[in-house]
XYZ file of C-alpha atoms in Angstrom:
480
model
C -34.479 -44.619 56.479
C -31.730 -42.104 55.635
C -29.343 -43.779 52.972
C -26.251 -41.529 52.761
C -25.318 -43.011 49.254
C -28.719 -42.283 47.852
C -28.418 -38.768 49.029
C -25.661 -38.070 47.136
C -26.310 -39.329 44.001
C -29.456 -37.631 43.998
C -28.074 -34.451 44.317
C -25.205 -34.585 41.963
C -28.454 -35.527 39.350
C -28.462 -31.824 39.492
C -26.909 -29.779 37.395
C -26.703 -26.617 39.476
C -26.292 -26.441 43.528
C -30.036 -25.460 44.273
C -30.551 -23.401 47.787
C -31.098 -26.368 50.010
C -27.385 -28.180 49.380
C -23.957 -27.129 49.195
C -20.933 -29.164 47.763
C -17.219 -28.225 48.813
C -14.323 -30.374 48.800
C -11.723 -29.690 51.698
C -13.208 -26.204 52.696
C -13.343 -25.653 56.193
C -14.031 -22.252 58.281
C -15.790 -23.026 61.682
C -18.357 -19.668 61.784
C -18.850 -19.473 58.015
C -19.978 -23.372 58.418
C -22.616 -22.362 61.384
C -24.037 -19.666 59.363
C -24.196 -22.298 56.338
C -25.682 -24.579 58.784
C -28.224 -21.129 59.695
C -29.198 -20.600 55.332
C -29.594 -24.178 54.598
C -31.818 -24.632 57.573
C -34.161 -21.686 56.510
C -33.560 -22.811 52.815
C -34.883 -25.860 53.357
C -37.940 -24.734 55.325
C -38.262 -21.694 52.505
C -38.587 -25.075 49.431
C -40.407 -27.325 51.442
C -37.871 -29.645 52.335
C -37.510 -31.357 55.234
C -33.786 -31.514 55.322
C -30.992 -29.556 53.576
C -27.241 -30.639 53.044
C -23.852 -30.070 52.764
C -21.556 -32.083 51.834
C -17.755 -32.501 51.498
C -15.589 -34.452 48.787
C -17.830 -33.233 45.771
C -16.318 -30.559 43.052
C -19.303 -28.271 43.060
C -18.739 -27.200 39.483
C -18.162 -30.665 37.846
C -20.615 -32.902 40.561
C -17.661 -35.239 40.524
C -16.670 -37.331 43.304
C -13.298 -36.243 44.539
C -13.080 -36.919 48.280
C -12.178 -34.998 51.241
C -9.981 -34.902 54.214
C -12.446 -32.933 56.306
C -12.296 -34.162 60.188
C -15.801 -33.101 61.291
C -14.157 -34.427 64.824
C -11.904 -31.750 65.260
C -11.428 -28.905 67.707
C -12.227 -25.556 67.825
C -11.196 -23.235 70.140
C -10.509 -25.788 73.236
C -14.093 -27.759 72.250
C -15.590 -30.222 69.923
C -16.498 -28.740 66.503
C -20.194 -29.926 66.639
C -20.496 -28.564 70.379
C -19.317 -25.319 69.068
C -21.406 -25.094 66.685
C -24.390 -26.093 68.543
C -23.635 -23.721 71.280
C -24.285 -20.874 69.110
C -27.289 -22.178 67.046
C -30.751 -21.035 67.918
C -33.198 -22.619 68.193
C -31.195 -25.793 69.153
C -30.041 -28.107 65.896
C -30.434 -31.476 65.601
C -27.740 -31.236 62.519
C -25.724 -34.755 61.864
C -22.347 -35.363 60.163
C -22.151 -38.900 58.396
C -19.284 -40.405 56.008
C -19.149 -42.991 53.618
C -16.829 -44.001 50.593
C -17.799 -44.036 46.845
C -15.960 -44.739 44.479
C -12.961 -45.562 46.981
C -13.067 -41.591 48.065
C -14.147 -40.703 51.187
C -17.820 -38.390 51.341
C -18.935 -36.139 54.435
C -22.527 -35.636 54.288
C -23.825 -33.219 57.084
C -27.985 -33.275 57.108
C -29.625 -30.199 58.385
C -33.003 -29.939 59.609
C -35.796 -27.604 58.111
C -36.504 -24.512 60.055
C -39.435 -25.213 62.275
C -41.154 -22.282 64.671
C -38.648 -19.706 63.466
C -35.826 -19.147 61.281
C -32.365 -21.008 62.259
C -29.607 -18.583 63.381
C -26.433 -18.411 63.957
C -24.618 -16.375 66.405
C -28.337 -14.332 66.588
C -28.314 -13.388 63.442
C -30.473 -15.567 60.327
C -29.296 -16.388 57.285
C -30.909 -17.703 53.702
C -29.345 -18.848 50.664
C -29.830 -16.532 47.264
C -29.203 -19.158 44.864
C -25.817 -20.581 45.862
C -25.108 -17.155 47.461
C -25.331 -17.295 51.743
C -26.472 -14.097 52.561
C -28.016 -12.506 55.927
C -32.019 -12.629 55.668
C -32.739 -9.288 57.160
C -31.508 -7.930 53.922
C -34.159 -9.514 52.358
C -37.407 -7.937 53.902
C -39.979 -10.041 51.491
C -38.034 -13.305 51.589
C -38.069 -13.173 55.263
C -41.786 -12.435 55.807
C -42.496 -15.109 53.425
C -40.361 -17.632 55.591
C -42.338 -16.636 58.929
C -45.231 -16.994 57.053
C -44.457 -20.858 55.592
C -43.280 -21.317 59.403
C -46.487 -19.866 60.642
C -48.901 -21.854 57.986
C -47.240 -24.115 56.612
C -45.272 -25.022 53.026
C -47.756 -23.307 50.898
C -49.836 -25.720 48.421
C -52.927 -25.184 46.152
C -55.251 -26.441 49.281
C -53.685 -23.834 51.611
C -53.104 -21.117 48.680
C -56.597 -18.435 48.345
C -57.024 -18.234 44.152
C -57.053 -14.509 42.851
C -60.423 -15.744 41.303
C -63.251 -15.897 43.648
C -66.261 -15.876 41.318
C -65.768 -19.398 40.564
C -68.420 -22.501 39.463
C -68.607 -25.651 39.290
C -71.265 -27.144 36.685
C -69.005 -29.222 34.841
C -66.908 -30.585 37.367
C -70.131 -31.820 39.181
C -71.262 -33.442 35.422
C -68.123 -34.845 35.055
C -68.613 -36.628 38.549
C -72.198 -37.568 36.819
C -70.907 -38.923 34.290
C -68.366 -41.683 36.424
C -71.583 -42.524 38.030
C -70.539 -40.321 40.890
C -73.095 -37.752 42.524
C -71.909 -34.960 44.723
C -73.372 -33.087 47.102
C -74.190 -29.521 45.877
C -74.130 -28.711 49.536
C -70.795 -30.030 50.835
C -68.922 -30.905 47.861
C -66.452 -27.756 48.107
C -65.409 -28.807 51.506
C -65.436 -32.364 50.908
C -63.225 -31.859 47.786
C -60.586 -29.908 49.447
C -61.544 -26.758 47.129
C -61.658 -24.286 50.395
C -59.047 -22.817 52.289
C -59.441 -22.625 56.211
C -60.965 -19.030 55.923
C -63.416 -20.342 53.597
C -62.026 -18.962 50.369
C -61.638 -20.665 47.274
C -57.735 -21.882 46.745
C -55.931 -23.265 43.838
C -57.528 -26.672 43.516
C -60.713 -24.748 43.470
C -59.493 -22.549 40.768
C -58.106 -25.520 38.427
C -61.338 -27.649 38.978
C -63.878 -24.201 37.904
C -65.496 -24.149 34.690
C -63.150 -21.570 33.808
C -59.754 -22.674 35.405
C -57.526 -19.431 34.158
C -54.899 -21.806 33.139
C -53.978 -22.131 29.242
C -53.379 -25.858 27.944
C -52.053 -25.598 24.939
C -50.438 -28.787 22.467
C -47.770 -27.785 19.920
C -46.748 -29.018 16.561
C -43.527 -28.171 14.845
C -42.466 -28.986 11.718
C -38.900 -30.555 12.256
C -37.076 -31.224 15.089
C -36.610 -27.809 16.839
C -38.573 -24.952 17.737
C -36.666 -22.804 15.284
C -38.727 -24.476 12.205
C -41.928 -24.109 11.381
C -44.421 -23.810 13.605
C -47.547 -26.063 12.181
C -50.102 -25.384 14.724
C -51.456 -25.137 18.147
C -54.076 -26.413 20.099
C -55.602 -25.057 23.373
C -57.348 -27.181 25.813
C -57.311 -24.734 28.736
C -59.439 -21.678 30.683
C -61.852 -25.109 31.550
C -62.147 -27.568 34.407
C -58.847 -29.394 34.359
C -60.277 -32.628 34.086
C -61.556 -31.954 30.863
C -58.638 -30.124 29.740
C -56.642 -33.542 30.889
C -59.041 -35.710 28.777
C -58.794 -33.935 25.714
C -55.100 -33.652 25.696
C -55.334 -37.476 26.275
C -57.732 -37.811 22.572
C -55.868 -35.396 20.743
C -52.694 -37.883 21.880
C -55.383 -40.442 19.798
C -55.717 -38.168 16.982
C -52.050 -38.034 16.348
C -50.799 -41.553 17.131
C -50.391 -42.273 13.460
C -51.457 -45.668 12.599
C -48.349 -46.453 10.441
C -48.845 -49.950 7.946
C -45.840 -52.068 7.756
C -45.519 -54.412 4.789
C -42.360 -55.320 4.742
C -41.561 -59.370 4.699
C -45.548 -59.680 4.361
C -46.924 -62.790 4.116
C -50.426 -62.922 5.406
C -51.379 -60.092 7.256
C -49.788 -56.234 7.850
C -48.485 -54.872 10.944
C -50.116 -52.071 12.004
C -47.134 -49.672 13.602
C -48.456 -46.913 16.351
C -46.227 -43.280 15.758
C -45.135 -43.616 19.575
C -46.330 -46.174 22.227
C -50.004 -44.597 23.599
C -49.188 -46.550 27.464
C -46.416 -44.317 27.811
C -47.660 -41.046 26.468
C -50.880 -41.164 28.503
C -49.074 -41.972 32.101
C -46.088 -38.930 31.555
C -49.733 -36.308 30.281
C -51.408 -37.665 33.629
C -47.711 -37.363 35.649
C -47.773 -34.003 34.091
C -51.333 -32.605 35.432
C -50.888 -34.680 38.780
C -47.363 -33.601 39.839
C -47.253 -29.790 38.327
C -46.704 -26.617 40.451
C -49.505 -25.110 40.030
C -48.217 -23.015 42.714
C -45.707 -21.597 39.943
C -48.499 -19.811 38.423
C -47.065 -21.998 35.035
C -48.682 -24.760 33.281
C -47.478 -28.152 31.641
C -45.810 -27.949 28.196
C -46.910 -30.480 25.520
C -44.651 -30.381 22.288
C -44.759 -32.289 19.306
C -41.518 -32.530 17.116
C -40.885 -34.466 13.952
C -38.975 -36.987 16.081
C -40.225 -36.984 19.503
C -42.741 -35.570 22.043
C -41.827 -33.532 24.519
C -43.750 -33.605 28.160
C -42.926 -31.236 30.465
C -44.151 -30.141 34.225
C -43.287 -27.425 36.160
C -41.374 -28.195 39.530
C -39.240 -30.743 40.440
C -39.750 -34.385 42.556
C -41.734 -33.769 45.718
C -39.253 -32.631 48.713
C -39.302 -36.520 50.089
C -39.113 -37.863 47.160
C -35.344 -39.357 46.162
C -34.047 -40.130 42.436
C -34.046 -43.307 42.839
C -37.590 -43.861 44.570
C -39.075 -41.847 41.532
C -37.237 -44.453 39.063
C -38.839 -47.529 41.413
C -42.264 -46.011 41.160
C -42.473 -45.251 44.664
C -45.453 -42.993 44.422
C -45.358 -39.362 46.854
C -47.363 -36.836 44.954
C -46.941 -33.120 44.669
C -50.444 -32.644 45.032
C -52.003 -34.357 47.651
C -55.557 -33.771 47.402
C -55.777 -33.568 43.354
C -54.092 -37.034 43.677
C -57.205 -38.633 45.712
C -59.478 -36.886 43.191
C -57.534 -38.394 40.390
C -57.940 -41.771 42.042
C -61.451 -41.592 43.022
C -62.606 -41.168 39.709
C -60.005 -43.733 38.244
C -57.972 -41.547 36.679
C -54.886 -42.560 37.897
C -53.846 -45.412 40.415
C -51.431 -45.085 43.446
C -49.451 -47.646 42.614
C -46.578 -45.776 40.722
C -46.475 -47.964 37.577
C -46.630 -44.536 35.432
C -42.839 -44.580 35.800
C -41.460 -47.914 35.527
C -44.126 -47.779 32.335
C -42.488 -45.103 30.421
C -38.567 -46.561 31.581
C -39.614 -50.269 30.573
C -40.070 -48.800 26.854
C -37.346 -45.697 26.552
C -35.073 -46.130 29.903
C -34.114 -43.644 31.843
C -32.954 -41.420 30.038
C -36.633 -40.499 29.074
C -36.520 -38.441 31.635
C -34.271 -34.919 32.078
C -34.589 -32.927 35.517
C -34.496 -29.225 35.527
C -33.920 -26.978 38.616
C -37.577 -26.315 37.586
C -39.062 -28.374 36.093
C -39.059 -32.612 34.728
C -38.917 -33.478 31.053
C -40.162 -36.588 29.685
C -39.199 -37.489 25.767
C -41.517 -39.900 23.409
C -39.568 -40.997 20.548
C -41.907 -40.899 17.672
C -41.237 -44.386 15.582
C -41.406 -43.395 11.872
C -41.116 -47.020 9.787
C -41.136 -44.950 6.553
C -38.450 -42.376 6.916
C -38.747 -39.348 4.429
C -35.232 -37.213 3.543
C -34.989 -33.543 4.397
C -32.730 -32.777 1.635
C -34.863 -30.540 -0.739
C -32.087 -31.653 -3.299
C -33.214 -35.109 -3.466
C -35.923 -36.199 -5.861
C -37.757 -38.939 -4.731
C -38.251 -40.928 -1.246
C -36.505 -43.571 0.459
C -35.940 -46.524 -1.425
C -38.261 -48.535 1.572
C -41.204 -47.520 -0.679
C -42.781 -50.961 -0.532
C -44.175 -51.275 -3.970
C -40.028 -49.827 -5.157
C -41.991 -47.445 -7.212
C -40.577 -44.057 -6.936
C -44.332 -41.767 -6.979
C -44.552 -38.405 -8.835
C -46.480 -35.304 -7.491
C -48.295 -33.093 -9.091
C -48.149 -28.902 -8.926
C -51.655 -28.882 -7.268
C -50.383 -31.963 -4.695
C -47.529 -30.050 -3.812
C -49.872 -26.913 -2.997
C -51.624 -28.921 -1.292
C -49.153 -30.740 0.998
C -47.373 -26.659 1.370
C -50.775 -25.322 2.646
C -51.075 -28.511 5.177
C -47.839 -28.163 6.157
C -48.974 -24.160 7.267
C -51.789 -25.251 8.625
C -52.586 -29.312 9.292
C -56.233 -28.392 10.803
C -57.505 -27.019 7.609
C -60.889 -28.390 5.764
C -61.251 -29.354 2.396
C -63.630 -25.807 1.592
C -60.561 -23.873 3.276
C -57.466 -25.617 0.875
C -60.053 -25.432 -2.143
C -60.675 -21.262 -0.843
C -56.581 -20.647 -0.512
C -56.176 -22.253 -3.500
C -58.347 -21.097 -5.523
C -59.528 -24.613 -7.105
C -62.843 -26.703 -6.625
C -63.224 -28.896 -4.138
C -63.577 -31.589 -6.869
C -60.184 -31.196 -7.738
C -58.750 -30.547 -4.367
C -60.453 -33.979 -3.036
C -58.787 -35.781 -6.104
C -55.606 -34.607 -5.312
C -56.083 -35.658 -1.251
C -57.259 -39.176 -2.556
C -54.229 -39.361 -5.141
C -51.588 -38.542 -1.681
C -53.533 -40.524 0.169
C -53.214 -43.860 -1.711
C -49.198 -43.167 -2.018
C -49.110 -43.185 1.526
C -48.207 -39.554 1.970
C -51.469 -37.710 3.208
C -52.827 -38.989 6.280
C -56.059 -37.794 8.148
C -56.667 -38.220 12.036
C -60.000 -37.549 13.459
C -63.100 -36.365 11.975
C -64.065 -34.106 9.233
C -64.159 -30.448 11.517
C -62.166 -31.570 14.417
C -59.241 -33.680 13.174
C -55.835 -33.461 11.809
C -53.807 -33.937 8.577
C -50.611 -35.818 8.646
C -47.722 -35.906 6.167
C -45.410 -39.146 6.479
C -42.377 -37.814 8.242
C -43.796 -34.921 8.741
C -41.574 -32.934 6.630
C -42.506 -31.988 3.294
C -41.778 -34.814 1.473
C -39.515 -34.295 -1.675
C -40.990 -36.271 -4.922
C -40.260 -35.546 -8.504
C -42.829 -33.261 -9.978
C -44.470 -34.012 -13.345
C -46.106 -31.764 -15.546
C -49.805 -31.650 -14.928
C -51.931 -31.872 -18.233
């Protein structure tokens, strides 16, 4: 049901006008607003969208509600503004004007439907927007074959799209299948999957289920709170089937979730503290593979910052999909057919909880929408803060034992080297240090027992951790 209040705070979530809506405030011209009603039309059919907008009492700089006086009842020319208009549309226009008040302003929403055989024009000639720009489409030779060919086809997706790859196989996605007691037909499984376009060519889905998917996946680890500092390391999950590539983003969220001890007020047991919440972290890296345009030729961006983690997916909300609906965990995925593969092998459920999941712990505002893409922020939950000043001697006085610890020369080494590098063995510190391993395993043991050192994972695949993940800044003694 169309809810003309929902509309419009949905699109004043945005923080630019996008191609399919327009915001004025009293503006009124009768043929400019036919050959709006001609760009938005085509725009909408060009993103996908079933309906564009435009819409009168919103500042289209600020997104502020300001109201209008526009009479969408008026005349023009000895006739009825929307019989004028609709006179000179082609094909015919089932465009509708609605008000409401917000606010105590008064808001003219006018839907427009998506293009359907052929491009919407007005007065015969077609028009498409060019970012907030209406401009006439013929100038635009590849935009305009592109919009008879979504009008021919259909909105393209990665079931519709051919891959550039064609020289594609399947071995591990059929083990993986195996493996959650599922067996697929070697004969029928492409077509049964969805992984074939209707010329029989492999398309997108087919391309980002292959043993070798093309697509980089890649986890990264900064020092402080920015990119701008130090980059510690990154990890690449990709050029695999994507459902491996999803699974071992998923452990390496294991491998850094920090098991964090909490002795404060103890009186018969510790609290074990988790770095971030693991519920939340594993729906928005699912949300992230499910929902992404893979179209975009642009994977998902995992980031890991000394405060938070940063999620990110390319796109934006599926072109039915509202704000508000995405906040209720109404569930309309980007990806139709990589949805019912993600739920056949229990990967995800349809029932939209990923959302409310991640709002229940951080609220909404865990969440930033791009023109391009949707970010999703983990706060990382330190309980033993360390300073950044590199003045300071010694750490926060929430040591538990109130002992302020010394480091050795060789610990600081140590902690600079894992700070370059947190992936490093014991034979490679020992080799860039030039010490034994004897003495380098001594020094681990010494930062491990005051709670500085940390190591996730095993021996050749895991992870060193330094509380705060900062250098720390201790007072350095003299080594004998």
């Amino acid at each position: 049901m169309f809810n003309i209040e929902t509309v419009i705070n949905d699109l004043r979530t945005f923080e630019y006008e996008a191609e399919w809506f327009e915001f004025k405030e009293n503006w009124f011209d009768a043929d400019q607003l036919g050959q709006y009603i001609s760009a938005l039309s085509n725009a909408a059919a060009f993103t996908g969208r079933s309906l564009a907008y435009f819409v009168w009492g919103i500042n289209d700089s600020t997104h502020e509600i300001t109201g209008t006086s526009f009479n969408y009842n008026r005349d023009v020319r000895g006739e009825p503004l929307i019989h004028y208009l609709e006179r000179q549309l082609t094909p015919d226009l089932n465009f509708i004007f609605r008000e409401t008040t917000m606010f105590t302003r008064r808001v003219v929403v006018l839907s427009i439907p998506a293009a359907k055989t052929v491009p919407t024009a007005y007065q015969r000639t077609r028009y498409i927007r060019i970012g907030s720009s209406k401009e006439r489409l013929d100038k635009y030779p590849e935009r305009e074959s592109y919009l008879f060919s979504i009008l021919r086809n259909g909105y393209p997706t990665i079931e519709n799209t051919e891959s550039n790859y064609q020289d594609l196989t399947f071995e591990r996605l059929l083990t993986y299948y195996n493996i959650k007691g599922i067996s697929l037909n070697k004969d029928t499984f492409k077509k049964n999957l969805g992984l074939l376009t209707p010329d029989g060519k492999y398309n997108i889905m087919a391309q980002l289920l292959s043993d070798n998917s093309h697509v980089p996946i890649r986890f990264s680890i900064f020092s402080g709170k920015s990119k701008s500092d130090k980059l510690y390391s990154i990890r690449e999950f990709g050029y695999q089937c994507l459902l491996y590539s999803l699974d071992e983003v998923l452990q390496y969220g294991d491998v850094l979730n920090l098991i964090q001890v909490d002795e404060t007020n103890r009186i018969v047991e510790r609290k074990d503290i988790p770095l971030f919440e693991n519920r939340a972290f594993r729906e928005a890296i699912i949300n992230a593979f499910l929902h992404n345009n893979w179209l975009s030729g642009n994977e998902p961006m995992f980031t890991f910052f000394s405060d938070r983690i940063e999620i990110l997916s390319r796109g934006f909300l599926p072109p039915d999909q509202t704000i508000e609906g995405f906040f209720a965990g109404e569930s309309i995925p980007v990806n139709h057919k990589l949805s019912e593969i993600f739920l056949q092998l229990h990967i995800s459920e349809k029932t939209g909880r990923g959302v409310p999941v991640i709002t229940n712990l951080y609220g909404k505002k865990a969440f930033e929408f791009h023109e391009n893409s949707i970010m999703v922020t983990i706060p990382l939950n330190h309980i033993h803060s360390i300073k950044d000043n590199p003045e300071e001697e010694s750490i926060p006085s929430k040591s538990t034992s109130g002992i302020k610890p010394q480091m050795t020369k060789t610990q600081a080494r140590i902690l600079s080297e894992i700070r370059n590098n947190p992936n490093m063995t014991i034979s490679q510190i020992a080799l860039a240090l030039n010490l034994s391993k004897s003495t380098i395993n001594k020094s681990i043991a010494a930062l491990k027992r005051i709670g500085i050192l940390h190591r996730q994972g095993a021996k050749r695949k895991g992870l060193w951790l330094v509380s705060g993940y900062d250098m720390p800044t201790f007072k350095i003694k003299t080594e004998k």
